[in-house]
C-alpha atoms as a PDB file:
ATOM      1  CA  UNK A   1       6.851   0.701  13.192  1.00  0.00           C
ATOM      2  CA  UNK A   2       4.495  -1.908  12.655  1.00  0.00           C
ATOM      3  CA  UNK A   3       5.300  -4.677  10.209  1.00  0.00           C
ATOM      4  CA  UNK A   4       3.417  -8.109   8.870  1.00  0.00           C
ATOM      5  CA  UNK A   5       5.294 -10.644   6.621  1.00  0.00           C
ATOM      6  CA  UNK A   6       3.072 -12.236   3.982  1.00  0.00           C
ATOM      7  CA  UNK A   7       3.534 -15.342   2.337  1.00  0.00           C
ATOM      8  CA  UNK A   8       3.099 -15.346  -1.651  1.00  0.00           C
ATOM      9  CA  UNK A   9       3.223 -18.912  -3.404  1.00  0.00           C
ATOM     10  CA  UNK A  10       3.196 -19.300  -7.462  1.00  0.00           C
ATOM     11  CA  UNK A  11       0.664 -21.830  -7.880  1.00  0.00           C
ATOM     12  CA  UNK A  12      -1.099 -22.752 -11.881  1.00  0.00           C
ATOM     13  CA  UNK A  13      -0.262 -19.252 -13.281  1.00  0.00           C
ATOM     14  CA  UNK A  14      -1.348 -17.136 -10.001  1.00  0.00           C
ATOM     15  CA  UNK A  15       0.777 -15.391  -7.393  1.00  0.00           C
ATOM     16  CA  UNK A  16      -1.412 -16.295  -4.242  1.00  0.00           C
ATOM     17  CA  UNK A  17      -1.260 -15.115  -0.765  1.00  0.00           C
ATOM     18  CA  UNK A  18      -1.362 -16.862   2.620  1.00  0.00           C
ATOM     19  CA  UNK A  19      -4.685 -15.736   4.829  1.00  0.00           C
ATOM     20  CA  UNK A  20      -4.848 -13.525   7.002  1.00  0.00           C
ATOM     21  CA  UNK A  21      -7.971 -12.798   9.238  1.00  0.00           C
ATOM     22  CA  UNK A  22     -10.033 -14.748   6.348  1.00  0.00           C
ATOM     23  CA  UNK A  23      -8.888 -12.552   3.568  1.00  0.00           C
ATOM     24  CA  UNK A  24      -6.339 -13.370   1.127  1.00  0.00           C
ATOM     25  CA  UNK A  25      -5.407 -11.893  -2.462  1.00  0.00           C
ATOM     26  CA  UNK A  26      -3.969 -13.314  -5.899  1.00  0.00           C
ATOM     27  CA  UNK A  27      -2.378 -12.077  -9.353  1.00  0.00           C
ATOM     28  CA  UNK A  28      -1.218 -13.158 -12.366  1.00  0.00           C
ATOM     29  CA  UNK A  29       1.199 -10.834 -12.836  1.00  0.00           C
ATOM     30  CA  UNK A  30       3.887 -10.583  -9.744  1.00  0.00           C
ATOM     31  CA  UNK A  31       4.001 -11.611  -6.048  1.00  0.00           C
ATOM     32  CA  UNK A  32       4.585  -8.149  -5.335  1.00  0.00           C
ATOM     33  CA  UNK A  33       1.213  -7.194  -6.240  1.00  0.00           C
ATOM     34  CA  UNK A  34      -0.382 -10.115  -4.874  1.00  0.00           C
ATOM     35  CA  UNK A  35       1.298  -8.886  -1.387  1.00  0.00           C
ATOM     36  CA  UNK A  36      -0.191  -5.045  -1.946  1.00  0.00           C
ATOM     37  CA  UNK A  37      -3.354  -6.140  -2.860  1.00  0.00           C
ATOM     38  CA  UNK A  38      -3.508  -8.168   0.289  1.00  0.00           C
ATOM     39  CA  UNK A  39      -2.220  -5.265   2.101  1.00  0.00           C
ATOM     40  CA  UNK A  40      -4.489  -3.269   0.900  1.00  0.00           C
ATOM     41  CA  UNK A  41      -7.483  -5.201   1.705  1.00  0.00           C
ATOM     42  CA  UNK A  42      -6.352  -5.500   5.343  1.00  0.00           C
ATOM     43  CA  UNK A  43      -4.876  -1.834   6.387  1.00  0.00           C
ATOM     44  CA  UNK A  44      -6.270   0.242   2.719  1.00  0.00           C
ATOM     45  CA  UNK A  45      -4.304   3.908   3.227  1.00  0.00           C
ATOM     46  CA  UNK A  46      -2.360   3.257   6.550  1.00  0.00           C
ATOM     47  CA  UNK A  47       0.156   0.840   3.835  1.00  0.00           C
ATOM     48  CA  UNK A  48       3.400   2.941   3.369  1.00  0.00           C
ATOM     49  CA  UNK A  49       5.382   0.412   1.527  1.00  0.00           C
ATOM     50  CA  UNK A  50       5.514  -3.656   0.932  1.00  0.00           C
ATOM     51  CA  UNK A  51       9.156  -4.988   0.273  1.00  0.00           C
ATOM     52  CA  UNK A  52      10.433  -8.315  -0.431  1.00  0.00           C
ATOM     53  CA  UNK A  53      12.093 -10.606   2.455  1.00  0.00           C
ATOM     54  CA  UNK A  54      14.955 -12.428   1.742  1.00  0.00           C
ATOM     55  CA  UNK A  55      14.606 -15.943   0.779  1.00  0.00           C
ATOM     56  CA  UNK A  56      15.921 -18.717   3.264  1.00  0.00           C
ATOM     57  CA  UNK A  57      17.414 -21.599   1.659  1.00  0.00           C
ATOM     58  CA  UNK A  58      15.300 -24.190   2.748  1.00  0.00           C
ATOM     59  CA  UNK A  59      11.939 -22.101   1.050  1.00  0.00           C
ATOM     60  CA  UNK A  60      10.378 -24.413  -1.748  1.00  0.00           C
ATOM     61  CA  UNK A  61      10.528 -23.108  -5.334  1.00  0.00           C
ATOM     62  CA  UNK A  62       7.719 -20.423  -6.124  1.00  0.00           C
ATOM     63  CA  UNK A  63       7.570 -19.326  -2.545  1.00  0.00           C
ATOM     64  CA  UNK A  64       8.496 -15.607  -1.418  1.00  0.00           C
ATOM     65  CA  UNK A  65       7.842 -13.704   1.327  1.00  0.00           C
ATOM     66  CA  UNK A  66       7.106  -9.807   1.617  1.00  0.00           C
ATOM     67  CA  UNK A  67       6.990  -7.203   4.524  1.00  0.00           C
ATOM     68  CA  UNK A  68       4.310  -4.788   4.730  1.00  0.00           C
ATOM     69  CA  UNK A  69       5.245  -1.560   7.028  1.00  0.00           C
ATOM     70  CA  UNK A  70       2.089   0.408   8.070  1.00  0.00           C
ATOM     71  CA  UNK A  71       2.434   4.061   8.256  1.00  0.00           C
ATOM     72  CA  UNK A  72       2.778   5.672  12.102  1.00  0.00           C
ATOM     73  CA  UNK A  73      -0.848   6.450  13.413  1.00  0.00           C
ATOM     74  CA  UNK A  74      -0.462   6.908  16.908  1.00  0.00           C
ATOM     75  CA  UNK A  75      -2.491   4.142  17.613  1.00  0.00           C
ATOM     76  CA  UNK A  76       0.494   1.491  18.469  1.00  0.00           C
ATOM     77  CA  UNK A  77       0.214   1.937  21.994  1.00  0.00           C
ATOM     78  CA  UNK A  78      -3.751   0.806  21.533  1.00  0.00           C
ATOM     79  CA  UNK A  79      -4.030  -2.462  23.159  1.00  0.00           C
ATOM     80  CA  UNK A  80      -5.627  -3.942  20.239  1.00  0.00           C
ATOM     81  CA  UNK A  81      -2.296  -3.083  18.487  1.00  0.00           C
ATOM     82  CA  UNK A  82      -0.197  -5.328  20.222  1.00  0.00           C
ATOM     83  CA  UNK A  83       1.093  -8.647  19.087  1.00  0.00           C
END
């Protein structure tokens, strides 16, 4: 499995993302999407789910966090694959 957490801030009515590889993503209407949209930018159909991480205590107000698990493509063994 292959997983990326993804920082989502509420900032002036907009869910915003951190960036990632010079892309990020925003909504107005939940972190959630904000996260997916990101997602989807960075890995489009190899996405199979984005779930919410469990807040620390010590994570300001209007901060979440969100996992995104990439489908298995065989190609985790590629060297560009690994952390």
């Amino acid at each position: 499995m292959i997983a990326l957490t993804i920082k989502v801030r509420y900032c002036a009515g907009a869910y915003v993302t951190s960036t990632i590889n010079k892309k990020r993503a925003s909504c107005t209407s939940s972190a959630e999407a904000a996260a997916r949209n990101l997602a989807d930018k960075l890995f489009g159909a190899s996405v199979q789910r984005v779930e919410e991480v469990e807040r620390q205590p010590d994570d300001p107000v209007g901060v979440s966090w969100w996992r995104v698990v990439l489908a298995e493509t065989g190609m985790e063994s590629s060297p560009e694959c690994q952390p």
